[in-house]
Amino acid sequence: MLSCNSSRLEFEERIKVISASLSLIFILVVLHSFPVAQAQDYQARELVIELEDGLATDAQLTLPKSGPGPFPGVLLLQGSGTIDMNEYLPPEVTGSDEPSRPFLQIADYLSSRGFAVLRFNKRGVGLNGTILNASIVANSTYHSYKSDAEKALQLLRAQPEVDRSDITLLGHSEGAIIAPRIARQDEGIGKLVLLSAPAGNLRDILQFQLFIRPLLYAEEVMDGDHDGFLSIAEVEATMNKPGESLAPLQAAGLVKWNNSTEEYQWHSAISADPRSNISIKANIEPLIRKQVQQLLSPEVVQASPWLSSYFALNNSTDIIGDVSASILILQGENDTQIPVREARLLDERLKEADHPDHTLIIYPGLGHSFYPSKNWIQPLGPMEEIVLQDMYAWLSNPKRSMREGAG
């Protein structure tokens, strides 16, 4: 994303940090990592989406095996990062020894029950998040993603088995930024499903993810006696907690092993006294603030087509009230990527706008990928069955009633 190779490499490392924070989801043949039917109840068609400037990307349309047709169509828009059509998530972030593929789950579930579902690889990306063209990935923006999604939408509508009068856009995380902006311009989209949807600007989301979230984790989890200070013993204790490798603040990044004393001590950047208790406010917060300021500095943002394009957008709350489509908002209450307040802000704006058909469902105990999450630990495992059930019920019910979920 930068003009010189060394700067590009440095920036790509920074983007990896941002992408990991967003899930993103970050976000094919291994199907036993989530519940599926014993027999595949749908058929698949491999497609290619022709993008602008001679680019193309692979896609797959899943269709019911039987039924009169034409079938209602659903287009899936995935979250941030180098994400394939299945929203492949590697074992390192799923909280298990297996990868997960939430979008393949959705396609499986809906196409087995009467829906035509189209999903596609992000530009420059292959299956399982393989980078096929680093330059294309590095120069991707909000505008290119929106354009690619609109091309995919054209392809979906062109399929003879698809009911052009019954089209749904489904967006997850970054995809939930794109989807309402397309639906706002395209009145032919009848339904909009938003999973883990940001209400504000990406800049605010990143400030939460990279700055506020680590501090809250230090205060609520690491600080066992909640006195505002961390001891070496408290930090050591968090090292043994299940899923600690997925924590927003790594205990291993605060301390180092001293071979001479055979004990842990603070890194010198944190405290000059290697074993004394440290203040979260005075010792930890300034370091995290400095790192975030560097990561989101004007120079870095300006050099990143992706960041600068999203930072230039207005809030989703500014446009959501103009969407005529029926809207379903699904949110995990324990989501530490896109916090639950974002879904509530969207819902409040829709109520203020007197939107006639919108539904909010909040799932206690579920995280960003709608997999169980707690104590700020965010495994991105497979989507829980109840979420798929609710999604299907809402999409297939022509007389939906307003439903306020728990939370």
Coordinates of C-alpha atoms in Angstrom, one line a residue:
M1 CA 0.0 0.0 0.0
L2 CA 3.1 2.3 0.2
S3 CA 5.3 3.5 -2.6
C4 CA 8.5 1.7 -1.5
N5 CA 8.9 -2.0 -0.7
S6 CA 10.3 -1.6 2.8
S7 CA 7.5 0.7 3.8
R8 CA 5.0 -1.7 2.2
L9 CA 6.3 -4.6 4.2
E10 CA 6.2 -2.6 7.4
F11 CA 2.7 -1.4 6.7
E12 CA 1.4 -4.9 5.7
E13 CA 2.5 -6.1 9.2
R14 CA 0.5 -3.3 10.7
I15 CA -2.5 -4.2 8.6
K16 CA -2.2 -7.8 9.8
V17 CA -2.6 -6.5 13.3
I18 CA -5.7 -4.5 12.3
S19 CA -7.1 -7.4 10.4
A20 CA -6.6 -9.8 13.3
S21 CA -8.3 -7.3 15.6
L22 CA -11.3 -6.9 13.2
S23 CA -11.6 -10.5 12.9
L24 CA -12.3 -9.7 11.0
I25 CA -12.7 -13.0 10.1
F26 CA -10.6 -13.5 9.7
I27 CA -13.2 -14.2 8.8
L28 CA -13.2 -25.8 2.1
V29 CA -13.4 -29.3 2.1
V30 CA -13.2 -29.8 5.8
L31 CA -16.9 -29.8 6.9
H32 CA -16.7 -31.5 10.3
S33 CA -15.7 -28.3 12.1
F34 CA -19.4 -27.3 12.2
P35 CA -22.8 -29.1 12.3
V36 CA -24.0 -30.0 8.8
A37 CA -26.6 -32.4 7.5
Q38 CA -25.5 -36.0 6.9
A39 CA -26.1 -35.7 3.2
Q40 CA -25.5 -32.5 1.3
D41 CA -29.0 -31.1 0.5
Y42 CA -28.0 -28.6 -2.1
Q43 CA -26.1 -28.3 -5.3
A44 CA -23.2 -26.0 -6.1
R45 CA -22.2 -24.1 -9.2
E46 CA -18.7 -22.7 -9.6
L47 CA -18.8 -19.2 -11.1
V48 CA -16.4 -16.4 -11.9
I49 CA -17.2 -12.7 -11.2
E50 CA -15.7 -10.3 -13.8
L51 CA -14.6 -7.2 -11.9
E52 CA -13.3 -3.9 -13.3
D53 CA -9.9 -3.4 -14.9
G54 CA -9.8 -7.0 -16.1
L55 CA -9.8 -8.5 -12.6
A56 CA -11.9 -11.5 -11.7
T57 CA -12.6 -13.6 -8.6
D58 CA -14.0 -17.0 -8.0
A59 CA -17.5 -17.5 -6.6
Q60 CA -19.9 -20.3 -5.8
L61 CA -23.7 -20.4 -6.1
T62 CA -25.5 -23.0 -3.9
L63 CA -29.0 -24.0 -4.9
P64 CA -31.7 -26.3 -3.5
K65 CA -31.6 -29.8 -5.0
S66 CA -35.3 -29.8 -5.6
G67 CA -38.3 -27.4 -5.5
P68 CA -40.2 -25.4 -8.1
G69 CA -38.0 -22.3 -8.1
P70 CA -37.2 -19.6 -8.8
F71 CA -35.6 -19.4 -5.4
P72 CA -35.0 -16.3 -3.2
G73 CA -31.4 -15.1 -3.7
V74 CA -28.9 -14.2 -0.9
L75 CA -25.6 -12.6 -1.4
L76 CA -23.0 -12.9 1.4
L77 CA -20.5 -10.1 2.1
Q78 CA -17.7 -11.2 4.5
G79 CA -15.7 -9.4 7.1
S80 CA -12.3 -7.7 6.9
G81 CA -8.9 -9.2 6.1
T82 CA -7.8 -11.6 3.3
I83 CA -11.1 -13.5 3.5
D84 CA -12.3 -16.1 1.1
M85 CA -15.9 -16.9 0.1
N86 CA -16.3 -19.2 3.1
E87 CA -15.0 -16.7 5.6
Y88 CA -12.3 -19.2 6.5
L89 CA -10.9 -18.8 10.0
P90 CA -7.8 -20.8 10.9
P91 CA -7.5 -23.0 14.0
E92 CA -5.3 -20.4 15.7
V93 CA -8.3 -18.1 16.2
T94 CA -11.2 -20.5 16.4
G95 CA -10.5 -21.7 19.9
S96 CA -10.2 -25.3 18.7
D97 CA -7.9 -27.5 16.6
E98 CA -10.2 -27.0 13.6
P99 CA -10.8 -24.1 11.2
S100 CA -14.3 -22.7 10.8
R101 CA -16.1 -21.4 7.8
P102 CA -19.2 -19.4 8.9
F103 CA -20.3 -18.4 5.3
L104 CA -20.2 -22.0 4.2
Q105 CA -22.4 -22.8 7.2
I106 CA -24.8 -20.1 6.1
A107 CA -24.9 -21.3 2.5
D108 CA -25.3 -24.9 3.6
Y109 CA -28.2 -24.1 5.9
L110 CA -30.1 -21.7 3.6
S111 CA -29.6 -23.6 0.4
S112 CA -30.7 -26.8 2.0
R113 CA -34.0 -25.0 2.9
G114 CA -34.9 -23.3 -0.4
F115 CA -32.5 -20.4 -0.9
A116 CA -30.0 -19.6 -3.7
V117 CA -26.9 -18.3 -2.0
L118 CA -23.9 -16.6 -3.7
R119 CA -20.6 -16.0 -2.0
F120 CA -17.3 -15.0 -3.5
N121 CA -13.6 -14.6 -2.7
K122 CA -12.4 -11.1 -2.0
R123 CA -10.3 -9.7 -4.8
G124 CA -6.7 -11.0 -4.9
V125 CA -7.6 -13.8 -2.4
G126 CA -8.1 -17.6 -2.9
L127 CA -9.6 -20.3 -0.8
N128 CA -8.5 -20.4 2.9
G129 CA -7.4 -16.8 2.7
T130 CA -4.5 -17.5 0.3
I131 CA -3.1 -14.3 -1.1
L132 CA -3.1 -14.7 -4.9
N133 CA -2.0 -11.1 -5.7
A134 CA -0.5 -9.0 -2.8
S135 CA -0.7 -5.8 -4.8
I136 CA -4.4 -6.1 -5.5
V137 CA -5.0 -6.9 -1.8
A138 CA -2.9 -4.0 -0.6
N139 CA -4.8 -1.5 -2.8
S140 CA -8.3 -2.7 -2.0
T141 CA -10.7 -0.1 -0.6
Y142 CA -14.2 0.4 0.5
H143 CA -15.0 1.5 -3.0
S144 CA -13.5 -1.6 -4.6
Y145 CA -15.3 -3.9 -2.2
K146 CA -18.6 -2.2 -2.8
S147 CA -18.0 -2.3 -6.6
D148 CA -17.1 -6.1 -6.4
A149 CA -20.3 -6.7 -4.3
E150 CA -22.4 -4.9 -6.9
K151 CA -20.9 -7.1 -9.6
A152 CA -21.7 -10.2 -7.6
L153 CA -25.2 -8.9 -7.1
Q154 CA -25.6 -8.6 -10.9
L155 CA -24.4 -12.1 -11.3
L156 CA -26.8 -13.5 -8.7
R157 CA -29.7 -11.8 -10.4
A158 CA -28.6 -13.2 -13.8
Q159 CA -28.9 -16.8 -12.6
P160 CA -32.1 -18.4 -14.1
E161 CA -32.9 -20.2 -10.8
V162 CA -32.9 -16.9 -8.8
D163 CA -36.1 -14.9 -8.1
R164 CA -35.0 -11.3 -8.9
S165 CA -37.9 -10.0 -6.9
D166 CA -36.7 -11.6 -3.7
I167 CA -33.1 -10.6 -3.1
T168 CA -31.3 -10.4 0.3
L169 CA -27.9 -8.8 1.1
L170 CA -26.2 -10.4 4.2
G171 CA -23.1 -8.6 5.5
H172 CA -20.8 -9.6 8.4
S173 CA -18.6 -7.0 10.1
E174 CA -16.9 -5.1 7.2
G175 CA -19.5 -6.6 5.0
A176 CA -22.2 -5.0 7.2
I177 CA -20.7 -1.6 6.4
I178 CA -21.0 -2.3 2.6
A179 CA -24.4 -4.0 2.6
P180 CA -26.6 -1.1 3.8
R181 CA -24.9 1.3 1.5
I182 CA -25.7 -0.9 -1.5
A183 CA -29.3 -1.4 -0.3
R184 CA -29.7 2.3 0.2
Q185 CA -29.1 2.8 -3.5
D186 CA -30.8 -0.4 -4.8
E187 CA -34.5 -0.6 -4.0
G188 CA -34.6 -4.0 -5.6
I189 CA -33.0 -5.4 -2.5
G190 CA -35.9 -6.5 -0.3
K191 CA -34.1 -7.8 2.8
L192 CA -30.9 -6.9 4.6
V193 CA -29.2 -9.1 7.2
L194 CA -26.5 -7.4 9.3
L195 CA -24.2 -9.6 11.5
S196 CA -21.9 -7.8 14.0
A197 CA -22.5 -4.5 12.2
P198 CA -20.6 -1.3 13.1
A199 CA -22.8 1.7 13.7
G200 CA -20.0 4.3 13.7
N201 CA -16.8 4.9 11.7
L202 CA -14.0 2.4 11.4
R203 CA -11.7 4.8 13.2
D204 CA -13.8 4.6 16.4
I205 CA -14.1 0.8 16.1
L206 CA -10.3 0.5 15.9
Q207 CA -9.8 2.8 18.8
F208 CA -12.1 0.5 20.8
Q209 CA -10.4 -2.7 19.6
L210 CA -6.8 -1.5 19.9
F211 CA -6.9 0.8 22.9
I212 CA -10.0 0.5 25.1
R213 CA -10.4 -3.3 24.8
P214 CA -6.9 -4.2 26.1
L215 CA -7.3 -1.8 29.0
L216 CA -10.6 -3.3 30.0
Y217 CA -9.1 -6.7 29.8
A218 CA -6.3 -5.7 32.1
E219 CA -8.8 -4.1 34.6
E220 CA -11.5 -6.8 34.5
V221 CA -9.5 -10.0 34.0
M222 CA -5.8 -9.5 34.8
D223 CA -6.3 -7.4 37.8
G224 CA -7.5 -10.1 40.2
D225 CA -8.2 -7.9 43.2
H226 CA -9.4 -5.0 41.0
D227 CA -7.1 -2.4 42.8
G228 CA -5.9 -0.8 39.6
F229 CA -2.5 -2.4 39.8
L230 CA -0.9 -5.5 38.3
S231 CA 1.5 -7.8 40.1
I232 CA 3.8 -10.3 38.4
A233 CA 1.7 -13.0 40.1
E234 CA -1.5 -11.7 38.6
V235 CA 0.0 -11.6 35.1
E236 CA 1.4 -15.1 35.5
A237 CA -2.0 -16.4 36.6
T238 CA -3.6 -15.2 33.3
M239 CA -1.0 -17.1 31.3
N240 CA -2.7 -20.3 32.4
K241 CA -6.3 -19.3 31.5
P242 CA -8.0 -21.1 28.7
G243 CA -7.8 -19.2 25.4
E244 CA -5.3 -16.6 26.8
S245 CA -3.6 -16.6 23.4
L246 CA -6.7 -14.9 22.0
A247 CA -6.8 -12.2 24.7
P248 CA -6.7 -8.6 23.7
L249 CA -3.7 -8.0 25.9
Q250 CA -1.1 -10.7 25.9
A251 CA 0.4 -11.5 29.3
A252 CA 3.6 -12.7 27.6
G253 CA 4.0 -9.3 26.1
L254 CA 4.2 -7.6 29.5
V255 CA 6.8 -9.8 31.2
K256 CA 10.0 -11.7 30.3
W257 CA 11.8 -14.7 31.9
N258 CA 14.9 -13.9 33.8
N259 CA 17.3 -16.9 33.6
S260 CA 19.4 -15.6 36.5
T261 CA 16.6 -15.2 39.0
E262 CA 14.4 -17.9 37.4
E263 CA 11.3 -15.7 37.6
Y264 CA 9.3 -13.4 35.4
Q265 CA 9.9 -9.7 35.5
W266 CA 8.5 -6.6 33.7
H267 CA 9.9 -5.5 30.4
S268 CA 12.0 -2.4 31.0
A269 CA 9.6 -0.3 28.8
I270 CA 6.8 -1.0 31.3
S271 CA 8.7 -0.5 34.6
A272 CA 12.2 0.2 35.8
D273 CA 11.5 -2.0 38.8
P274 CA 11.4 -5.5 37.4
R275 CA 9.1 -7.0 40.1
S276 CA 7.1 -4.2 41.7
N277 CA 3.4 -3.8 41.2
I278 CA 2.5 -1.5 38.2
S279 CA -0.4 0.9 37.6
I280 CA -2.7 0.0 34.7
K281 CA -3.4 3.7 34.3
A282 CA 0.1 5.1 34.7
N283 CA 2.2 2.2 33.2
I284 CA 0.1 0.3 30.7
E285 CA -2.2 2.9 29.3
P286 CA 0.5 5.3 28.0
L287 CA 2.2 2.4 26.2
I288 CA -0.9 1.2 24.5
R289 CA -1.9 4.8 23.6
K290 CA 1.4 5.4 21.9
Q291 CA 1.2 2.2 19.9
V292 CA -2.3 3.0 18.7
Q293 CA -1.3 6.5 17.8
Q294 CA 1.5 5.2 15.7
L295 CA -0.6 2.6 14.1
L296 CA -3.4 5.0 13.2
S297 CA -1.2 8.0 12.6
P298 CA -2.1 10.4 9.7
E299 CA 0.9 9.1 7.8
V300 CA -0.1 5.5 8.1
V301 CA -3.8 6.2 7.3
Q302 CA -2.9 8.3 4.3
A303 CA -0.6 5.6 3.0
S304 CA -3.3 3.0 3.3
P305 CA -6.0 3.0 0.6
W306 CA -8.1 0.7 2.8
L307 CA -7.9 2.7 6.0
S308 CA -8.3 6.1 4.3
S309 CA -11.3 5.0 2.3
Y310 CA -13.2 3.7 5.4
F311 CA -12.1 6.6 7.6
A312 CA -13.7 8.9 5.1
L313 CA -17.1 7.3 5.4
N314 CA -19.9 8.8 7.5
N315 CA -21.4 6.6 10.3
S316 CA -23.7 3.8 9.4
T317 CA -26.3 5.4 11.7
D318 CA -26.3 8.3 9.2
I319 CA -27.5 6.2 6.3
I320 CA -29.4 3.2 7.8
G321 CA -32.7 5.1 8.2
D322 CA -32.7 5.6 4.4
V323 CA -32.7 1.9 3.6
S324 CA -36.1 0.7 2.4
A325 CA -35.4 -3.0 2.7
S326 CA -36.5 -5.1 5.7
I327 CA -33.6 -5.3 8.1
L328 CA -32.5 -8.0 10.5
I329 CA -29.6 -7.2 12.9
L330 CA -27.9 -10.1 14.7
Q331 CA -25.4 -9.4 17.4
G332 CA -23.4 -11.4 19.9
E333 CA -23.6 -9.8 23.3
N334 CA -20.0 -10.8 24.1
D335 CA -18.6 -9.5 20.8
T336 CA -15.3 -7.8 21.6
Q337 CA -14.7 -6.8 17.9
I338 CA -17.9 -4.9 17.3
P339 CA -19.4 -4.3 20.8
V340 CA -23.1 -4.8 21.4
R341 CA -23.7 -1.0 21.7
E342 CA -23.2 -0.7 18.0
A343 CA -26.2 -2.9 17.2
R344 CA -28.3 -1.0 19.7
L345 CA -27.3 2.3 18.1
L346 CA -28.4 1.0 14.7
D347 CA -31.7 -0.2 16.2
E348 CA -32.3 3.1 17.9
R349 CA -31.7 5.0 14.7
L350 CA -34.2 2.8 12.8
K351 CA -36.8 3.4 15.4
E352 CA -36.2 7.2 15.2
A353 CA -36.6 6.9 11.4
D354 CA -39.9 4.9 11.8
H355 CA -38.5 2.1 9.7
P356 CA -41.4 -0.2 9.2
D357 CA -39.7 -3.6 9.3
H358 CA -36.6 -4.1 11.4
T359 CA -35.6 -6.7 13.9
L360 CA -32.8 -6.8 16.5
I361 CA -31.7 -10.1 18.1
I362 CA -28.9 -10.1 20.6
Y363 CA -27.4 -13.5 21.7
P364 CA -26.1 -13.7 25.2
G365 CA -22.7 -15.5 25.5
L366 CA -21.9 -15.3 21.8
G367 CA -19.0 -13.4 20.2
H368 CA -18.1 -11.9 16.8
S369 CA -18.6 -15.1 14.8
F370 CA -21.6 -16.1 16.9
Y371 CA -19.5 -18.7 18.8
P372 CA -19.4 -18.8 22.6
S373 CA -17.2 -16.1 24.1
K374 CA -16.5 -14.8 27.6
N375 CA -14.1 -12.7 29.7
W376 CA -12.9 -10.7 26.7
I377 CA -11.6 -14.0 25.1
Q378 CA -12.8 -14.1 21.5
P379 CA -12.6 -17.5 19.8
L380 CA -14.0 -17.3 16.3
G381 CA -15.4 -20.8 16.1
P382 CA -18.4 -22.0 14.1
M383 CA -21.7 -20.3 14.2
E384 CA -24.2 -21.6 16.7
E385 CA -27.3 -23.3 15.3
I386 CA -29.8 -20.9 16.9
V387 CA -28.4 -18.0 14.8
L388 CA -28.9 -20.0 11.6
Q389 CA -32.4 -20.9 12.7
D390 CA -33.3 -17.3 13.5
M391 CA -31.9 -16.1 10.2
Y392 CA -33.8 -18.7 8.2
A393 CA -37.0 -18.0 10.1
W394 CA -36.8 -14.3 9.5
L395 CA -36.0 -14.7 5.8
S396 CA -38.7 -17.2 5.1
N397 CA -41.5 -15.5 7.1
P398 CA -43.5 -13.0 5.0
K399 CA -45.2 -11.6 8.0
R400 CA -42.4 -10.9 10.4
S401 CA -43.2 -9.3 13.7
M402 CA -40.8 -7.0 15.6
R403 CA -38.6 -9.0 18.0
E404 CA -36.3 -7.6 20.6
G405 CA -33.7 -10.1 21.6
A406 CA -32.2 -10.6 25.1
G407 CA -29.6 -8.3 26.4

